[in-house]
Coordinates of C-alpha atoms in Angstrom, one line a residue:
Chain A
X1 CA 88.7 -159.2 -8.3
X2 CA 87.0 -155.9 -9.9
X3 CA 84.0 -156.1 -10.0
X4 CA 81.9 -156.1 -13.4
X5 CA 80.8 -152.4 -13.9
X6 CA 77.6 -153.5 -15.5
X7 CA 76.3 -156.8 -16.1
X8 CA 72.9 -157.3 -18.1
X9 CA 71.2 -161.0 -17.6
X10 CA 68.9 -161.7 -20.2
X11 CA 66.9 -158.4 -20.3
X12 CA 63.6 -158.7 -22.7
X13 CA 61.7 -155.7 -23.2
X14 CA 58.5 -155.8 -25.1
X15 CA 56.4 -152.7 -26.2
X16 CA 53.0 -154.2 -26.9
X17 CA 53.3 -157.0 -29.8
X18 CA 56.7 -156.4 -30.2
X19 CA 59.8 -157.5 -28.8
X20 CA 62.6 -154.9 -28.8
X21 CA 65.1 -156.6 -27.1
X22 CA 65.5 -160.4 -26.6
X23 CA 67.3 -162.2 -23.5
X24 CA 70.4 -159.2 -23.7
X25 CA 73.3 -160.3 -22.0
X26 CA 76.2 -158.5 -21.2
X27 CA 79.4 -157.2 -19.3
X28 CA 81.2 -154.0 -19.2
X29 CA 84.1 -154.0 -17.2
X30 CA 85.8 -151.2 -15.1
X31 CA 86.9 -148.8 -17.6
X32 CA 85.9 -150.3 -20.3
X33 CA 84.7 -148.7 -23.5
X34 CA 82.0 -150.8 -25.5
X35 CA 79.8 -150.0 -27.9
X36 CA 76.5 -151.1 -28.9
X37 CA 76.1 -150.9 -33.3
X38 CA 73.3 -151.1 -35.3
X39 CA 70.9 -150.4 -37.8
X40 CA 67.8 -147.8 -36.3
X41 CA 65.2 -149.9 -34.6
X42 CA 67.9 -152.9 -33.6
X43 CA 67.5 -152.1 -29.7
X44 CA 70.1 -150.7 -29.1
X45 CA 68.5 -146.8 -27.8
X46 CA 65.9 -149.4 -25.9
X47 CA 69.1 -151.1 -24.3
X48 CA 70.7 -147.7 -23.4
X49 CA 67.1 -146.2 -21.6
X50 CA 67.3 -149.5 -19.4
X51 CA 70.3 -149.5 -18.1
X52 CA 70.0 -145.5 -17.4
X53 CA 66.1 -146.8 -15.9
X54 CA 63.8 -144.5 -18.1
X55 CA 62.6 -148.2 -18.8
X56 CA 62.1 -151.2 -16.9
X57 CA 62.8 -155.1 -18.3
X58 CA 59.7 -157.5 -18.7
X59 CA 62.7 -159.8 -18.0
X60 CA 66.2 -160.0 -16.8
X61 CA 68.2 -158.1 -14.4
X62 CA 70.4 -155.2 -14.6
X63 CA 73.6 -155.0 -12.2
X64 CA 75.8 -151.3 -11.3
X65 CA 79.1 -151.8 -10.0
X66 CA 77.3 -155.8 -8.7
X67 CA 74.2 -154.4 -7.2
X68 CA 71.2 -155.0 -8.8
X69 CA 69.8 -152.1 -10.8
X70 CA 67.1 -153.1 -12.0
X71 CA 64.1 -151.7 -10.1
X72 CA 65.9 -148.8 -8.9
X73 CA 65.0 -145.2 -10.7
X74 CA 66.7 -142.9 -12.6
X75 CA 67.8 -140.1 -10.2
X76 CA 69.2 -143.3 -8.1
X77 CA 70.9 -144.7 -10.4
X78 CA 74.0 -142.8 -10.5
X79 CA 74.7 -142.6 -14.1
X80 CA 75.9 -140.2 -16.3
X81 CA 74.9 -139.5 -19.3
X82 CA 75.0 -137.7 -22.7
X83 CA 72.0 -137.4 -25.4
X84 CA 71.7 -137.3 -28.3
X85 CA 70.9 -133.3 -28.6
X86 CA 72.7 -132.8 -25.3
X87 CA 69.7 -131.7 -23.4
X88 CA 71.9 -129.0 -21.6
X89 CA 69.4 -126.6 -19.9
X90 CA 69.5 -123.3 -21.7
X91 CA 68.6 -121.3 -18.3
X92 CA 71.6 -122.2 -17.2
X93 CA 75.1 -121.2 -17.2
X94 CA 77.7 -124.0 -18.2
X95 CA 79.0 -123.8 -14.6
X96 CA 75.4 -124.3 -13.3
X97 CA 74.9 -127.1 -15.6
X98 CA 77.7 -129.5 -14.6
X99 CA 77.1 -128.0 -11.1
X100 CA 73.4 -129.6 -11.3
X101 CA 73.7 -133.6 -10.3
X102 CA 76.2 -132.1 -7.8
X103 CA 73.0 -129.9 -6.4
X104 CA 71.2 -132.7 -6.8
X105 CA 73.0 -134.6 -4.0
X106 CA 73.0 -131.9 -1.5
X107 CA 76.8 -131.6 -2.2
X108 CA 78.3 -128.4 -0.8
X109 CA 79.0 -125.4 -2.4
X110 CA 82.8 -125.3 -2.3
X111 CA 82.9 -128.9 -2.7
X112 CA 80.8 -128.5 -5.6
X113 CA 82.6 -124.9 -7.4
X114 CA 85.6 -127.1 -6.9
X115 CA 84.4 -130.1 -8.7
X116 CA 83.2 -127.8 -11.7
X117 CA 86.0 -126.7 -12.3
X118 CA 87.8 -129.7 -12.3
X119 CA 85.4 -131.4 -14.8
X120 CA 85.8 -128.2 -16.9
X121 CA 89.4 -128.3 -16.9
X122 CA 89.4 -131.8 -18.4
X123 CA 87.5 -130.9 -21.3
X124 CA 89.0 -128.4 -22.0
X125 CA 86.2 -125.2 -21.2
X126 CA 87.6 -123.4 -18.6
X127 CA 86.8 -119.6 -19.1
X128 CA 83.6 -120.3 -20.5
X129 CA 81.5 -121.5 -17.1
X130 CA 79.1 -118.1 -17.4
X131 CA 78.4 -118.6 -21.2
X132 CA 74.7 -120.1 -22.0
X133 CA 74.5 -123.2 -23.4
X134 CA 73.3 -121.3 -27.0
X135 CA 76.2 -119.4 -27.3
X136 CA 78.7 -122.8 -27.6
X137 CA 79.6 -124.5 -30.6
X138 CA 78.6 -128.2 -31.6
X139 CA 81.6 -129.2 -30.3
X140 CA 81.9 -127.1 -26.9
X141 CA 78.3 -128.0 -26.3
X142 CA 78.9 -131.9 -26.3
X143 CA 82.0 -131.4 -24.0
X144 CA 80.1 -129.4 -21.5
X145 CA 77.4 -132.5 -21.8
X146 CA 80.4 -134.9 -20.8
X147 CA 81.8 -132.6 -17.8
X148 CA 78.1 -132.7 -16.6
X149 CA 78.0 -136.4 -17.0
X150 CA 81.5 -137.2 -15.2
X151 CA 81.4 -134.4 -12.3
X152 CA 79.0 -136.6 -10.6
X153 CA 81.9 -139.5 -11.0
X154 CA 78.9 -142.0 -12.1
X155 CA 79.2 -145.8 -12.2
X156 CA 78.4 -145.4 -15.5
X157 CA 79.2 -143.1 -18.4
X158 CA 76.0 -143.3 -21.4
X159 CA 76.2 -141.3 -24.7
X160 CA 73.4 -141.7 -26.8
X161 CA 74.9 -141.4 -30.5
X162 CA 76.7 -138.1 -29.2
X163 CA 78.4 -137.2 -32.7
X164 CA 75.0 -137.7 -34.7
X165 CA 74.3 -133.5 -34.4
X166 CA 77.8 -132.9 -35.3
X167 CA 78.9 -132.2 -38.9
X168 CA 81.2 -134.8 -40.3
X169 CA 84.3 -133.0 -40.3
X170 CA 84.2 -132.5 -36.3
X171 CA 83.2 -135.8 -35.6
X172 CA 86.8 -137.3 -36.4
X173 CA 88.8 -135.2 -33.6
X174 CA 86.0 -135.4 -31.4
X175 CA 85.9 -138.7 -31.4
X176 CA 89.8 -139.4 -30.4
X177 CA 89.0 -136.2 -27.7
X178 CA 85.8 -137.8 -25.7
X179 CA 87.7 -141.2 -26.3
X180 CA 90.6 -139.8 -24.0
X181 CA 88.8 -137.6 -21.8
X182 CA 86.2 -141.0 -21.2
X183 CA 90.5 -142.9 -20.0
X184 CA 91.2 -139.8 -18.0
X185 CA 87.8 -140.2 -16.4
X186 CA 88.5 -143.9 -16.2
X187 CA 84.7 -144.6 -16.2
X188 CA 82.7 -147.1 -17.8
X189 CA 81.4 -146.5 -20.6
X190 CA 78.3 -147.2 -22.7
X191 CA 78.0 -145.9 -26.3
X192 CA 75.4 -146.3 -28.7
X193 CA 75.7 -145.2 -32.7
X194 CA 74.6 -146.8 -35.9
X195 CA 77.8 -145.5 -38.0
X196 CA 81.1 -148.4 -37.8
X197 CA 82.9 -146.5 -38.2
X198 CA 82.8 -144.9 -35.0
X199 CA 82.4 -148.3 -33.5
X200 CA 85.7 -149.3 -34.8
X201 CA 87.6 -146.5 -33.6
X202 CA 86.2 -145.8 -30.2
X203 CA 85.6 -149.4 -28.7
X204 CA 87.2 -151.3 -26.6
X205 CA 84.4 -153.9 -27.9
X206 CA 81.3 -154.0 -29.8
X207 CA 78.5 -155.1 -29.4
X208 CA 76.6 -155.7 -32.8
X209 CA 72.9 -155.7 -32.7
X210 CA 69.6 -156.5 -35.0
X211 CA 66.2 -157.7 -34.3
X212 CA 67.0 -157.1 -30.8
X213 CA 69.6 -159.3 -29.6
X214 CA 73.2 -158.8 -29.4
X215 CA 74.7 -160.9 -32.7
X216 CA 78.4 -160.8 -31.6
X217 CA 80.3 -159.0 -28.6
X218 CA 83.9 -158.4 -29.3
X219 CA 87.1 -156.3 -29.8
X220 CA 86.8 -153.9 -33.2
X221 CA 89.4 -156.4 -35.0
X222 CA 87.3 -159.5 -33.8
X223 CA 84.4 -158.1 -34.8
X224 CA 85.5 -156.9 -38.2
X225 CA 87.7 -160.2 -39.2
X226 CA 86.3 -162.8 -37.6
X227 CA 82.0 -162.0 -37.8
X228 CA 80.0 -164.1 -35.7
X229 CA 77.2 -164.8 -38.3
X230 CA 76.1 -162.8 -41.7
X231 CA 74.5 -159.4 -40.1
X232 CA 77.5 -158.9 -38.8
X233 CA 80.1 -159.5 -41.5
X234 CA 77.7 -157.4 -43.9
X235 CA 76.7 -155.1 -41.0
X236 CA 80.2 -154.3 -40.3
X237 CA 83.0 -153.0 -43.0
X238 CA 82.3 -153.3 -46.4
X239 CA 82.1 -157.4 -48.3
X240 CA 82.0 -159.2 -51.5
X241 CA 80.6 -162.1 -51.5
X242 CA 81.4 -164.9 -53.5
X243 CA 79.9 -168.6 -53.7
X244 CA 81.2 -171.1 -53.2
X245 CA 80.9 -174.8 -51.7
X246 CA 82.4 -177.0 -48.6
X247 CA 84.7 -178.8 -48.8
X248 CA 85.0 -180.2 -45.7
X249 CA 85.1 -179.6 -41.4
X250 CA 89.3 -180.2 -40.2
X251 CA 88.7 -179.3 -36.3
X252 CA 88.2 -175.5 -36.1
X253 CA 88.6 -174.5 -39.7
X254 CA 86.4 -175.4 -42.6
X255 CA 87.7 -175.5 -46.4
X256 CA 86.0 -173.0 -48.8
X257 CA 86.4 -174.2 -52.7
X258 CA 85.7 -171.0 -54.4
X259 CA 86.1 -171.8 -58.4
X260 CA 89.7 -173.2 -58.2
X261 CA 90.6 -171.8 -54.8
X262 CA 90.3 -173.1 -51.8
X263 CA 89.6 -170.6 -48.4
X264 CA 90.4 -171.4 -45.1
X265 CA 87.5 -170.1 -42.6
X266 CA 86.2 -171.0 -39.1
X267 CA 84.3 -173.4 -39.3
X268 CA 81.8 -172.8 -36.7
X269 CA 79.1 -170.7 -38.2
X270 CA 78.9 -174.2 -40.9
X271 CA 78.6 -176.8 -38.7
X272 CA 76.0 -179.3 -39.6
X273 CA 76.6 -178.2 -43.1
X274 CA 77.7 -181.5 -45.4
X275 CA 80.4 -181.8 -48.2
X276 CA 79.7 -179.5 -51.0
X277 CA 76.8 -177.6 -49.5
X278 CA 76.6 -174.2 -50.7
X279 CA 78.1 -172.0 -48.7
X280 CA 79.0 -167.5 -48.8
X281 CA 82.4 -166.7 -48.2
X282 CA 82.9 -162.7 -47.0
X283 CA 86.1 -161.5 -48.0
X284 CA 87.1 -157.9 -47.4
X285 CA 87.7 -155.6 -50.1
X286 CA 91.3 -154.6 -49.1
X287 CA 92.2 -158.2 -49.2
X288 CA 92.1 -158.6 -52.9
X289 CA 94.2 -157.4 -55.0
X290 CA 95.2 -157.4 -58.9
X291 CA 97.6 -160.3 -60.2
X292 CA 97.4 -163.9 -60.0
X293 CA 96.2 -166.4 -59.0
X294 CA 93.1 -165.4 -59.6
X295 CA 90.6 -165.7 -57.3
X296 CA 87.7 -163.9 -59.3
X297 CA 88.1 -161.9 -62.4
X298 CA 85.4 -159.6 -64.5
X299 CA 84.5 -157.0 -66.2
X300 CA 85.1 -153.1 -64.6
X301 CA 82.1 -151.6 -64.4
X302 CA 83.8 -148.5 -62.0
X303 CA 86.3 -146.5 -60.6
X304 CA 85.8 -144.5 -57.0
X305 CA 88.4 -142.4 -56.0
X306 CA 88.1 -141.9 -52.3
X307 CA 91.2 -140.1 -51.5
X308 CA 93.9 -143.1 -49.7
X309 CA 92.2 -145.5 -51.6
X310 CA 90.4 -146.6 -54.9
X311 CA 87.2 -148.6 -54.6
X312 CA 87.0 -150.9 -57.9
X313 CA 83.2 -152.2 -58.7
X314 CA 83.1 -155.4 -61.3
X315 CA 80.7 -157.9 -62.7
X316 CA 81.3 -160.9 -61.2
X317 CA 79.9 -164.4 -62.3
X318 CA 81.2 -166.0 -58.8
X319 CA 79.8 -163.3 -56.8
X320 CA 76.7 -163.2 -55.4
X321 CA 74.6 -160.8 -56.6
X322 CA 76.8 -160.3 -59.8
X323 CA 79.1 -158.3 -58.1
X324 CA 82.6 -157.9 -56.8
X325 CA 84.4 -154.4 -54.8
X326 CA 88.2 -154.4 -54.8
X327 CA 89.5 -151.9 -52.5
X328 CA 93.0 -150.9 -54.0
X329 CA 95.3 -148.4 -53.2
X330 CA 95.8 -145.7 -55.5
X331 CA 99.1 -146.4 -57.2
X332 CA 97.7 -150.0 -58.4
X333 CA 94.4 -148.6 -60.2
X334 CA 96.2 -146.4 -62.1
X335 CA 94.9 -146.7 -65.4
X336 CA 91.8 -148.8 -64.8
X337 CA 89.1 -148.2 -66.2
X338 CA 85.3 -149.5 -66.8
X339 CA 85.4 -151.8 -69.6
X340 CA 88.4 -153.5 -68.7
X341 CA 89.1 -157.4 -67.8
X342 CA 90.8 -157.1 -64.0
X343 CA 92.1 -160.1 -62.5
X344 CA 92.2 -160.6 -58.6
X345 CA 93.8 -162.2 -56.5
X346 CA 92.0 -162.9 -53.0
X347 CA 93.7 -163.5 -49.3
X348 CA 94.0 -167.6 -47.8
X349 CA 91.1 -167.1 -45.8
X350 CA 88.0 -165.7 -44.8
X351 CA 84.7 -165.4 -43.3
X352 CA 81.5 -168.0 -44.5
X353 CA 78.7 -169.2 -43.9
X354 CA 75.8 -171.3 -45.3
X355 CA 74.2 -170.0 -48.2
X356 CA 71.3 -168.1 -48.0
X357 CA 68.4 -169.5 -50.5
X358 CA 67.9 -167.4 -53.3
X359 CA 65.5 -164.5 -53.2
Chain B
X1 CA 52.9 -124.7 -63.0
X2 CA 53.9 -124.0 -60.0
X3 CA 56.1 -121.2 -61.2
X4 CA 53.7 -119.5 -63.1
X5 CA 51.1 -119.8 -59.5
X6 CA 53.7 -118.1 -57.2
X7 CA 54.3 -115.2 -60.3
X8 CA 50.5 -114.2 -60.2
X9 CA 50.3 -114.6 -56.0
X10 CA 53.4 -112.3 -56.6
X11 CA 51.4 -109.6 -58.0
X12 CA 48.4 -110.3 -56.9
X13 CA 49.2 -109.7 -53.2
X14 CA 50.2 -106.4 -53.3
X15 CA 47.1 -105.4 -54.9
X16 CA 44.9 -107.6 -52.9
X17 CA 46.6 -106.1 -49.1
X18 CA 46.1 -102.2 -51.1
X19 CA 42.0 -103.2 -51.8
X20 CA 42.0 -104.3 -48.0
X21 CA 44.0 -101.3 -46.8
X22 CA 40.3 -98.7 -47.7
X23 CA 38.8 -101.1 -45.0
X24 CA 41.2 -101.4 -42.4
X25 CA 41.9 -97.1 -42.5
X26 CA 38.2 -97.0 -42.5
X27 CA 37.5 -99.6 -39.3
X28 CA 41.3 -97.9 -37.2
X29 CA 38.7 -94.6 -38.1
X30 CA 35.4 -95.9 -36.4
X31 CA 37.8 -97.0 -33.4
X32 CA 39.7 -94.1 -33.1
X33 CA 36.4 -91.7 -33.4
X34 CA 34.7 -94.2 -30.6
X35 CA 37.3 -93.4 -28.2
X36 CA 38.1 -90.1 -28.7
X37 CA 34.2 -89.4 -28.1
X38 CA 34.5 -91.1 -24.9
X39 CA 38.1 -89.0 -24.6
X40 CA 35.8 -85.8 -24.6
X41 CA 32.8 -87.1 -23.2
X42 CA 34.9 -87.7 -20.1
X43 CA 36.6 -84.1 -19.6
X44 CA 32.6 -82.7 -19.8
X45 CA 30.5 -81.7 -16.4
X46 CA 27.2 -83.9 -15.9
X47 CA 24.0 -82.0 -16.1
X48 CA 21.5 -84.2 -13.9
X49 CA 18.6 -84.6 -16.5
X50 CA 20.2 -83.6 -19.7
X51 CA 21.5 -86.4 -22.5
X52 CA 24.1 -83.6 -23.6
X53 CA 27.0 -82.9 -21.1
X54 CA 27.8 -79.4 -20.5
X55 CA 31.4 -77.6 -20.0
X56 CA 35.1 -78.6 -20.2
X57 CA 35.6 -80.3 -16.2
X58 CA 38.5 -82.5 -14.3
X59 CA 35.5 -82.9 -11.3
X60 CA 34.6 -86.4 -13.5
X61 CA 37.9 -87.8 -12.8
X62 CA 38.6 -85.9 -9.2
X63 CA 35.5 -87.5 -8.0
X64 CA 37.1 -91.2 -8.5
X65 CA 38.9 -90.6 -5.5
X66 CA 35.6 -91.7 -3.3
X67 CA 36.6 -94.9 -1.1
X68 CA 33.0 -96.5 -2.9
X69 CA 34.8 -95.9 -6.7
X70 CA 38.8 -96.6 -5.5
X71 CA 37.0 -100.0 -4.0
X72 CA 35.2 -101.1 -7.4
X73 CA 38.8 -101.0 -9.1
X74 CA 40.2 -102.6 -6.2
X75 CA 38.1 -105.9 -6.4
X76 CA 38.6 -105.8 -9.9
X77 CA 42.3 -105.8 -10.2
X78 CA 42.0 -108.5 -7.0
X79 CA 39.4 -110.4 -9.2
X80 CA 41.5 -109.9 -12.5
X81 CA 44.8 -111.5 -10.8
X82 CA 42.7 -114.5 -8.8
X83 CA 41.4 -115.1 -11.9
X84 CA 44.7 -114.7 -14.0
X85 CA 46.5 -117.4 -11.3
X86 CA 43.6 -119.8 -10.9
X87 CA 43.7 -120.4 -14.8
X88 CA 47.3 -120.5 -14.4
X89 CA 46.9 -123.1 -11.7
X90 CA 44.4 -125.1 -13.4
X91 CA 45.8 -124.5 -17.2
X92 CA 49.2 -125.9 -16.3
X93 CA 48.3 -129.2 -15.9
X94 CA 45.7 -129.5 -18.3
X95 CA 48.4 -127.8 -21.2
X96 CA 50.6 -130.8 -19.6
X97 CA 48.3 -133.6 -20.2
X98 CA 47.6 -132.3 -23.8
X99 CA 51.2 -132.6 -24.7
X100 CA 52.8 -135.2 -22.9
X101 CA 49.8 -137.9 -23.4
X102 CA 50.6 -140.5 -25.7
X103 CA 47.0 -141.4 -26.2
X104 CA 45.6 -139.4 -28.5
X105 CA 42.1 -140.3 -27.6
X106 CA 42.9 -138.8 -24.0
X107 CA 44.5 -135.6 -25.8
X108 CA 41.2 -135.1 -28.0
X109 CA 39.3 -135.5 -25.1
X110 CA 41.1 -133.3 -23.3
X111 CA 40.9 -130.9 -25.9
X112 CA 37.2 -130.8 -26.6
X113 CA 36.7 -130.4 -22.7
X114 CA 38.7 -127.6 -22.5
X115 CA 38.2 -125.9 -25.9
X116 CA 34.3 -126.3 -26.2
X117 CA 33.0 -123.4 -23.3
X118 CA 35.4 -121.3 -26.4
X119 CA 32.5 -121.9 -28.7
X120 CA 29.5 -121.2 -26.6
X121 CA 28.2 -117.5 -26.2
X122 CA 29.0 -115.7 -22.8
X123 CA 25.4 -115.7 -21.8
X124 CA 25.1 -119.4 -22.4
X125 CA 28.4 -120.0 -20.2
X126 CA 27.3 -117.6 -17.5
X127 CA 23.5 -118.8 -17.4
X128 CA 25.2 -122.3 -16.9
X129 CA 26.7 -121.4 -13.9
X130 CA 23.8 -119.6 -12.4
X131 CA 22.6 -123.5 -12.7
X132 CA 25.4 -124.9 -11.3
X133 CA 25.7 -122.4 -8.3
X134 CA 22.3 -120.9 -7.3
X135 CA 20.5 -122.1 -3.9
X136 CA 18.8 -125.0 -5.7
X137 CA 21.4 -126.0 -8.2
X138 CA 23.7 -128.6 -8.7
X139 CA 26.3 -127.8 -6.1
X140 CA 23.9 -126.9 -3.6
X141 CA 21.5 -129.8 -4.6
X142 CA 25.0 -132.0 -4.1
X143 CA 25.7 -130.3 -0.9
X144 CA 22.4 -131.2 0.0
X145 CA 22.1 -134.9 -0.7
X146 CA 25.6 -135.7 1.5
X147 CA 23.9 -133.8 4.6
X148 CA 26.6 -130.7 4.4
X149 CA 24.0 -128.2 4.2
X150 CA 24.2 -125.2 1.8
X151 CA 26.2 -122.8 0.7
X152 CA 25.7 -119.2 -0.8
X153 CA 27.7 -118.9 -3.7
X154 CA 25.2 -117.6 -6.1
X155 CA 26.3 -113.4 -6.0
X156 CA 29.8 -114.6 -4.5
X157 CA 32.7 -113.4 -5.1
X158 CA 33.8 -117.3 -5.6
X159 CA 30.9 -117.7 -7.5
X160 CA 32.1 -115.1 -10.4
X161 CA 36.0 -115.9 -9.4
X162 CA 34.5 -119.7 -10.4
X163 CA 33.1 -118.5 -14.1
X164 CA 35.6 -115.9 -14.8
X165 CA 38.1 -118.9 -14.6
X166 CA 36.2 -120.5 -17.1
X167 CA 35.9 -117.6 -19.5
X168 CA 39.6 -117.6 -19.5
X169 CA 40.7 -120.8 -19.3
X170 CA 40.5 -122.5 -22.9
X171 CA 42.6 -119.3 -24.0
X172 CA 45.4 -120.3 -20.8
X173 CA 45.5 -123.3 -21.7
X174 CA 46.4 -122.9 -25.4
X175 CA 48.7 -120.0 -24.6
X176 CA 50.5 -122.6 -22.1
X177 CA 50.8 -125.3 -24.4
X178 CA 52.1 -123.4 -27.1
X179 CA 55.0 -122.0 -24.3
X180 CA 55.3 -126.4 -22.9
X181 CA 56.0 -127.3 -26.5
X182 CA 59.0 -125.5 -27.0
X183 CA 60.3 -127.7 -23.9
X184 CA 62.5 -130.7 -24.7
X185 CA 61.2 -133.6 -23.1
X186 CA 64.8 -134.4 -23.1
X187 CA 65.5 -131.7 -20.4
X188 CA 63.5 -133.7 -18.4
X189 CA 65.1 -136.9 -18.5
X190 CA 68.2 -135.3 -18.7
X191 CA 67.1 -133.9 -15.1
X192 CA 66.4 -136.9 -13.8
X193 CA 69.4 -138.7 -15.4
X194 CA 71.5 -136.6 -13.1
X195 CA 69.8 -137.5 -9.7
X196 CA 66.8 -135.0 -9.7
X197 CA 64.0 -136.1 -8.5
X198 CA 60.7 -136.0 -11.1
X199 CA 59.8 -132.6 -8.8
X200 CA 63.0 -131.4 -8.5
X201 CA 63.5 -132.1 -12.3
X202 CA 59.9 -129.8 -12.4
X203 CA 60.5 -127.3 -10.4
X204 CA 64.4 -126.7 -11.6
X205 CA 64.2 -127.1 -15.4
X206 CA 60.7 -127.6 -16.3
X207 CA 59.1 -124.6 -14.7
X208 CA 61.7 -121.7 -14.9
X209 CA 61.9 -122.7 -18.8
X210 CA 57.7 -122.5 -19.1
X211 CA 57.7 -118.9 -17.4
X212 CA 57.4 -117.0 -21.0
X213 CA 54.3 -119.1 -21.5
X214 CA 53.4 -118.6 -18.6
X215 CA 53.4 -114.7 -18.0
X216 CA 52.1 -114.2 -21.2
X217 CA 49.0 -116.6 -20.4
X218 CA 48.3 -114.8 -17.0
X219 CA 48.6 -111.7 -19.3
X220 CA 46.1 -112.5 -21.3
X221 CA 43.8 -113.6 -18.4
X222 CA 44.1 -110.6 -16.8
X223 CA 43.3 -108.6 -19.5
X224 CA 40.5 -110.4 -20.5
X225 CA 39.0 -110.7 -17.2
X226 CA 39.4 -106.6 -16.8
X227 CA 36.9 -105.6 -20.4
X228 CA 34.2 -108.9 -18.7
X229 CA 31.1 -107.5 -17.9
X230 CA 28.3 -110.0 -18.1
X231 CA 29.8 -113.2 -16.3
X232 CA 29.7 -110.1 -12.7
X233 CA 26.8 -108.9 -13.5
X234 CA 24.5 -112.3 -14.0
X235 CA 27.1 -114.8 -11.5
X236 CA 27.3 -111.3 -9.3
X237 CA 23.9 -110.0 -9.5
X238 CA 24.6 -106.5 -8.7
X239 CA 26.9 -107.8 -5.3
X240 CA 30.1 -108.2 -7.0
X241 CA 30.9 -104.9 -9.1
X242 CA 33.9 -104.9 -11.5
X243 CA 34.9 -101.9 -13.3
X244 CA 32.3 -102.6 -16.7
X245 CA 29.0 -103.1 -14.5
X246 CA 29.8 -99.8 -12.6
X247 CA 30.4 -97.7 -15.8
X248 CA 27.0 -99.9 -17.2
X249 CA 25.4 -98.8 -14.1
X250 CA 26.6 -94.7 -14.6
X251 CA 26.1 -94.9 -18.1
X252 CA 22.5 -96.8 -18.2
X253 CA 20.7 -96.3 -15.4
X254 CA 21.8 -93.0 -14.0
X255 CA 22.7 -91.5 -17.2
X256 CA 25.5 -89.7 -15.9
X257 CA 27.3 -90.2 -19.5
X258 CA 30.4 -88.1 -18.6
X259 CA 31.2 -90.1 -15.1
X260 CA 30.5 -93.5 -16.9
X261 CA 33.0 -92.1 -19.4
X262 CA 35.8 -91.4 -17.3
X263 CA 35.8 -94.4 -15.2
X264 CA 36.1 -96.0 -18.4
X265 CA 39.3 -94.2 -19.1
X266 CA 40.5 -94.7 -15.8
X267 CA 39.8 -98.5 -16.5
X268 CA 41.4 -98.1 -20.0
X269 CA 44.6 -96.0 -18.0
X270 CA 44.8 -99.2 -15.0
X271 CA 45.1 -101.9 -17.7
X272 CA 47.8 -100.1 -20.1
X273 CA 49.6 -99.7 -16.9
X274 CA 49.0 -103.3 -15.4
X275 CA 49.9 -104.8 -19.1
X276 CA 53.1 -102.5 -19.2
X277 CA 54.3 -103.8 -15.9
X278 CA 53.6 -107.7 -17.0
X279 CA 55.2 -107.2 -20.1
X280 CA 58.3 -105.3 -19.2
X281 CA 58.7 -108.2 -16.1
X282 CA 57.9 -110.9 -19.4
X283 CA 61.1 -109.3 -21.8
X284 CA 63.5 -109.5 -18.6
X285 CA 62.3 -113.2 -18.2
X286 CA 63.0 -113.8 -21.8
X287 CA 66.3 -112.1 -21.5
X288 CA 67.4 -114.4 -18.7
X289 CA 66.8 -117.7 -21.1

């Protein structure tokens, strides 16, 4: 049985009266790429700092490779970390930067040189050994930081929003590249981001966080298609929220009445509700399409061309907040203009949660 | 409106500058004249009993080759170097604490302690040291209380050094803090994440990156101390002499203006050479960063 690369058992961290992390538990398997996703202040950076050892938990245990490191200082944890600013040492060459962790471990010069060359080859920076960090582009700096973190063969790789300093245009390519390098190195990785697209694109699993708690941990598909609660449904991906009523619970599925239609939903979040209770149905905008039978209808307010698709916003009485959004193929949206009444057909299943009291 | 204001300033600023140029030129002229007077005195012969110097001579510079004067130059250089090094050693942790302490109260307290000496005159500060170091002063009283006897501190090189460090410390701390502020705290965290103990991280990352600040602060402390007069005069009590004390004695006790002027010129040249060497070093260090 393979040992878990990382295990968090009920880790809590408080700053004075503020609890930044409430009993978080999480497991990262060897070679797995797990993302901590959440808005700023959700506790994801605190969690990363606890794993790195820059902070110690008030409660709970942290294990790396099956060994408890809760009280082990940073420099003895064998972690590799890529910082938001990359934190490359400006007075050292690229090769010296990459060799830093090896020298701190007392590894001989010949072996260190071989491993540095190998790490730089892996991140395609061969030939730039003697450059100073400031002579590298943003993407190259990121790869140098990655090589420096990987060359020590860490028990876990920690990535702290490494794409946030880069141009949007560069990010897509680098995300793919970082993932390929991580896969080739076979290193378990914990990645922190507030960007849901990054999380969906890169992760084996995503842990969605808010208010110091892990709301859901699952594959990108699970998190997107079967959000565990309202927060996850609203934070990951866009959603049109329709007001409905609970028709009944049958085993693991629930029937939701929305207007004339009945949708299926996962029953778990709705347990304990009585028949006829108000619920909110979360629909992904790309599951709506023009035509019948109409699940919802309304007057088009704006048509936003996004390249590969078109976002149509409409006034809709059934929708929470009075607004609905459908994501259509450009072909289907041609001829749509503000003021037209549009009927949309929906999917047969959705995610549903108890209705929030109107504020 | 903001636009009108900026236009008014745009017209006003060059006029203001032109208006200030005249006093600036006058000041510059006065300084240059004083310096020129010192240079020409240095090259004139001393006529005993006369305030007016005699004819042209190099004798004032030749006479400085005497071991007595070379000794004073050497002592001055050592005191300057010692002051610079001790100020850096004492100032670095203080600058560090000012930058990295989380508590605002602690930061304000350290800043206040460090900066206050700047607002006291040099004479007040120096008398403070006489009170502390004197035979029945604070330190000796403390030593006696612990039954450790007395130590000669006033009128010693050590006492002068302590007082000189006190004079330079505020400026050294401010300059070091300015230099250290440029170092990202994330670099220290990165070093630790790579397996370096905090001490190793400090010596391999933080210290090399703070070298430009250290050199700048050290150079300033050195140059500042070279012209020290009141501190060695009062705390040294004639037993510890620096160049400026020698110049004073020769000029205002022996009324040998030409020799005093020549010593001042040599001191100036020595400072210039040392500063040039230090700035060359600083530039080389900065190129490597």
